[in-house]
Amino acid sequence: PYRGEHYIFEPGNMAAESAEKAYKSIEKYEIPNVSVAYGNILLPFVTPPSHEAVTTEILEMEKEPDKIEGVRASRYAQLKKVKEVYESDDEFPKALEIPQTIIALGDLVIVPAQFEVFCKISLAIREGSPYKHTVLFGLSNGSRGYMPTEDQIPFGGYEVDSFRAVGVVSLVDDTDKHFINQNVEIIKKMYNK
């Protein structure tokens, strides 16, 4: 039910008050040193299912075409890509390579992620970072869906199913660890320059 516009304005006003309070608390402003670091994040893919298994799953899905929607549509599209690779004799990619640009402004470092990451990932990067403030921006420089933590994979659900449908074949279950470790490595190199 519609509850009125004040439900929209209330959190906006609270955020504005907090920003104004923070601004007024600044006693001295200095232009921060700016650092930029580049790297490549390599996220490994799983071994693809057999050609036979892919063909069987596609045929099963096609028995109920009206149910090929949402995450199932993503999975169906992924299976079709796998089948194309088998039938073209191309090689399957070993990893998803993501160019990474990390920016530091004084004691603040900004880490972009093309995924909507689970909060534990952001917290782990923050913990491994030598900077006073570390902020991860999700869905930056692209959008590749969700990245759950490995401990959440067994629970399944929309986010996990979406994660499994990224790429020609699925990313490995411990993708979060690869993502965390490689970003922290780039951050530490930048910090120590």
Tab-separated table of C-alpha atoms in Angstrom:
chain	number	residue	atom	x	y	z
A	1	PRO	CA	0.000	0.000	0.000
A	2	TYR	CA	1.055	3.575	-0.727
A	3	ARG	CA	2.257	5.252	2.452
A	4	GLY	CA	2.970	8.753	1.211
A	5	GLU	CA	5.983	10.632	-0.012
A	6	HIS	CA	7.370	11.219	3.476
A	7	TYR	CA	8.657	7.615	3.388
A	8	ILE	CA	10.879	8.653	0.486
A	9	PHE	CA	12.008	11.984	1.917
A	10	GLU	CA	12.647	10.822	5.476
A	11	PRO	CA	15.781	8.711	4.756
A	12	GLY	CA	17.008	11.357	2.289
A	13	ASN	CA	16.750	14.063	4.921
A	14	MET	CA	18.543	11.861	7.458
A	15	ALA	CA	21.410	11.303	4.994
A	16	ALA	CA	21.589	15.038	4.213
A	17	GLU	CA	21.727	15.911	7.930
A	18	SER	CA	24.543	13.399	8.453
A	19	ALA	CA	26.481	14.786	5.465
A	20	GLU	CA	26.044	18.352	6.722
A	21	LYS	CA	27.192	17.347	10.210
A	22	ALA	CA	30.279	15.627	8.773
A	23	TYR	CA	31.058	18.651	6.589
A	24	LYS	CA	30.809	21.046	9.527
A	25	SER	CA	33.116	18.842	11.602
A	26	ILE	CA	36.011	19.329	9.155
A	27	GLU	CA	38.502	21.583	10.879
A	28	LYS	CA	41.217	21.631	8.248
A	29	TYR	CA	41.059	20.663	4.615
A	30	GLU	CA	44.092	19.460	2.718
A	31	ILE	CA	44.245	18.273	-0.843
A	32	PRO	CA	44.947	14.524	-0.528
A	33	ASN	CA	47.639	12.657	-2.393
A	34	VAL	CA	46.105	10.717	-5.241
A	35	SER	CA	47.384	7.267	-6.203
A	36	VAL	CA	46.120	4.931	-8.872
A	37	ALA	CA	46.944	1.242	-9.226
A	38	TYR	CA	46.126	-1.069	-12.098
A	39	GLY	CA	45.980	-4.822	-12.251
A	40	ASN	CA	44.035	-7.750	-13.598
A	41	ILE	CA	41.762	-9.845	-11.446
A	42	LEU	CA	41.674	-13.463	-12.648
A	43	LEU	CA	38.674	-15.461	-11.485
A	44	PRO	CA	38.905	-19.158	-12.454
A	45	PHE	CA	36.107	-21.043	-14.123
A	46	VAL	CA	35.061	-24.574	-13.191
A	47	THR	CA	35.736	-27.449	-15.553
A	48	PRO	CA	32.833	-27.419	-18.004
A	49	PRO	CA	30.272	-30.212	-17.905
A	50	SER	CA	30.515	-32.818	-20.666
A	51	HIS	CA	28.992	-32.153	-24.074
A	52	GLU	CA	26.505	-34.945	-23.397
A	53	ALA	CA	25.456	-33.507	-20.012
A	54	VAL	CA	24.980	-30.050	-21.536
A	55	THR	CA	22.873	-31.396	-24.398
A	56	THR	CA	20.727	-33.418	-21.967
A	57	GLU	CA	20.124	-30.404	-19.702
A	58	ILE	CA	19.194	-28.183	-22.661
A	59	LEU	CA	16.708	-30.775	-23.938
A	60	GLU	CA	15.163	-31.124	-20.455
A	61	MET	CA	14.733	-27.349	-20.186
A	62	GLU	CA	13.225	-27.140	-23.670
A	63	LYS	CA	10.465	-29.585	-22.655
A	64	GLU	CA	8.951	-26.696	-20.647
A	65	PRO	CA	9.846	-23.561	-22.629
A	66	ASP	CA	7.438	-21.381	-20.643
A	67	LYS	CA	9.603	-22.003	-17.547
A	68	ILE	CA	12.781	-20.677	-19.203
A	69	GLU	CA	12.746	-17.269	-17.556
A	70	GLY	CA	14.724	-15.384	-14.917
A	71	VAL	CA	17.729	-17.309	-13.633
A	72	ARG	CA	16.692	-20.378	-15.658
A	73	ALA	CA	16.938	-18.236	-18.802
A	74	SER	CA	20.470	-17.229	-17.805
A	75	ARG	CA	21.389	-20.858	-17.199
A	76	TYR	CA	19.821	-21.865	-20.518
A	77	ALA	CA	21.825	-19.182	-22.354
A	78	GLN	CA	24.986	-20.357	-20.584
A	79	LEU	CA	24.365	-23.979	-21.595
A	80	LYS	CA	23.841	-22.911	-25.211
A	81	LYS	CA	27.207	-21.082	-25.120
A	82	VAL	CA	28.909	-24.189	-23.699
A	83	LYS	CA	27.365	-26.295	-26.451
A	84	GLU	CA	28.589	-23.788	-29.076
A	85	VAL	CA	32.134	-24.048	-27.733
A	86	TYR	CA	32.016	-27.860	-27.936
A	87	GLU	CA	30.632	-27.784	-31.455
A	88	SER	CA	33.145	-25.207	-32.689
A	89	ASP	CA	36.186	-26.973	-31.232
A	90	ASP	CA	37.202	-23.726	-29.526
A	91	GLU	CA	38.844	-23.912	-26.131
A	92	PHE	CA	36.994	-23.068	-22.960
A	93	PRO	CA	38.309	-20.020	-21.117
A	94	LYS	CA	40.254	-20.859	-17.956
A	95	ALA	CA	39.418	-17.638	-16.100
A	96	LEU	CA	37.421	-14.450	-16.242
A	97	GLU	CA	39.913	-11.588	-16.543
A	98	ILE	CA	38.752	-8.252	-15.158
A	99	PRO	CA	40.912	-5.134	-15.561
A	100	GLN	CA	41.062	-3.424	-12.170
A	101	THR	CA	41.737	0.220	-11.324
A	102	ILE	CA	42.005	1.116	-7.645
A	103	ILE	CA	42.180	4.744	-6.504
A	104	ALA	CA	43.538	6.114	-3.232
A	105	LEU	CA	42.767	9.614	-2.017
A	106	GLY	CA	44.999	10.183	0.993
A	107	ASP	CA	44.023	7.549	3.553
A	108	LEU	CA	40.930	6.434	1.600
A	109	VAL	CA	41.109	3.678	-1.012
A	110	ILE	CA	38.282	2.934	-3.436
A	111	VAL	CA	37.945	-0.600	-4.829
A	112	PRO	CA	35.492	-1.144	-7.702
A	113	ALA	CA	33.767	-4.474	-8.266
A	114	GLN	CA	31.761	-5.441	-11.329
A	115	PHE	CA	29.676	-7.673	-9.073
A	116	GLU	CA	27.126	-7.076	-6.382
A	117	VAL	CA	29.277	-8.610	-3.653
A	118	PHE	CA	28.187	-10.098	-0.361
A	119	CYS	CA	29.187	-7.816	2.516
A	120	LYS	CA	31.743	-10.300	3.924
A	121	ILE	CA	33.820	-9.738	0.778
A	122	SER	CA	33.934	-6.005	1.323
A	123	LEU	CA	34.775	-6.500	4.993
A	124	ALA	CA	37.603	-8.922	4.142
A	125	ILE	CA	39.140	-6.461	1.666
A	126	ARG	CA	38.853	-3.727	4.282
A	127	GLU	CA	40.547	-5.970	6.862
A	128	GLY	CA	43.429	-6.751	4.498
A	129	SER	CA	43.905	-3.155	3.398
A	130	PRO	CA	46.613	-1.004	5.032
A	131	TYR	CA	44.594	2.161	4.360
A	132	LYS	CA	42.653	3.826	7.147
A	133	HIS	CA	39.451	3.773	5.070
A	134	THR	CA	38.666	1.162	2.417
A	135	VAL	CA	35.447	1.338	0.427
A	136	LEU	CA	34.262	-1.218	-2.115
A	137	PHE	CA	31.901	0.065	-4.813
A	138	GLY	CA	29.765	-2.754	-6.185
A	139	LEU	CA	28.469	-2.813	-9.754
A	140	SER	CA	31.258	-0.444	-10.848
A	141	ASN	CA	32.820	-0.543	-14.313
A	142	GLY	CA	30.339	-3.200	-15.366
A	143	SER	CA	27.690	-5.526	-14.044
A	144	ARG	CA	28.299	-9.258	-13.745
A	145	GLY	CA	25.615	-10.144	-11.222
A	146	TYR	CA	26.187	-11.439	-7.706
A	147	MET	CA	29.328	-12.686	-5.992
A	148	PRO	CA	28.475	-14.701	-2.888
A	149	THR	CA	30.957	-15.910	-0.326
A	150	GLU	CA	31.932	-19.569	-0.562
A	151	ASP	CA	30.201	-20.358	2.737
A	152	GLN	CA	26.853	-19.245	1.241
A	153	ILE	CA	27.040	-21.408	-1.916
A	154	PRO	CA	25.488	-24.513	-0.255
A	155	PHE	CA	22.373	-22.498	0.668
A	156	GLY	CA	21.586	-21.729	-2.979
A	157	GLY	CA	18.950	-19.164	-3.793
A	158	TYR	CA	18.615	-16.436	-6.382
A	159	GLU	CA	22.020	-14.813	-5.814
A	160	VAL	CA	23.916	-18.125	-5.908
A	161	ASP	CA	21.984	-19.336	-8.967
A	162	SER	CA	22.719	-16.026	-10.728
A	163	PHE	CA	26.398	-16.284	-9.772
A	164	ARG	CA	26.598	-19.762	-11.281
A	165	ALA	CA	25.234	-18.436	-14.604
A	166	VAL	CA	28.048	-15.857	-15.121
A	167	GLY	CA	30.370	-16.572	-18.035
A	168	VAL	CA	30.539	-19.401	-20.512
A	169	VAL	CA	30.939	-21.787	-17.592
A	170	SER	CA	30.451	-21.067	-13.888
A	171	LEU	CA	33.046	-19.436	-11.703
A	172	VAL	CA	34.602	-21.588	-8.970
A	173	ASP	CA	32.896	-21.663	-5.565
A	174	ASP	CA	35.797	-19.842	-3.876
A	175	THR	CA	35.746	-16.926	-6.323
A	176	ASP	CA	35.363	-14.605	-3.347
A	177	LYS	CA	38.794	-15.614	-2.018
A	178	HIS	CA	40.449	-15.012	-5.393
A	179	PHE	CA	38.748	-11.625	-5.655
A	180	ILE	CA	39.703	-10.596	-2.106
A	181	ASN	CA	43.338	-11.764	-2.283
A	182	GLN	CA	44.070	-10.200	-5.660
A	183	ASN	CA	42.520	-6.848	-4.743
A	184	VAL	CA	44.372	-6.740	-1.421
A	185	GLU	CA	47.617	-7.498	-3.259
A	186	ILE	CA	47.063	-4.533	-5.620
A	187	ILE	CA	46.145	-2.275	-2.687
A	188	LYS	CA	49.252	-3.225	-0.692
A	189	LYS	CA	51.571	-2.634	-3.664
A	190	MET	CA	50.039	0.800	-4.160
A	191	TYR	CA	50.325	1.622	-0.451
A	192	ASN	CA	53.992	0.615	-0.294
A	193	LYS	CA	55.088	2.764	-3.272
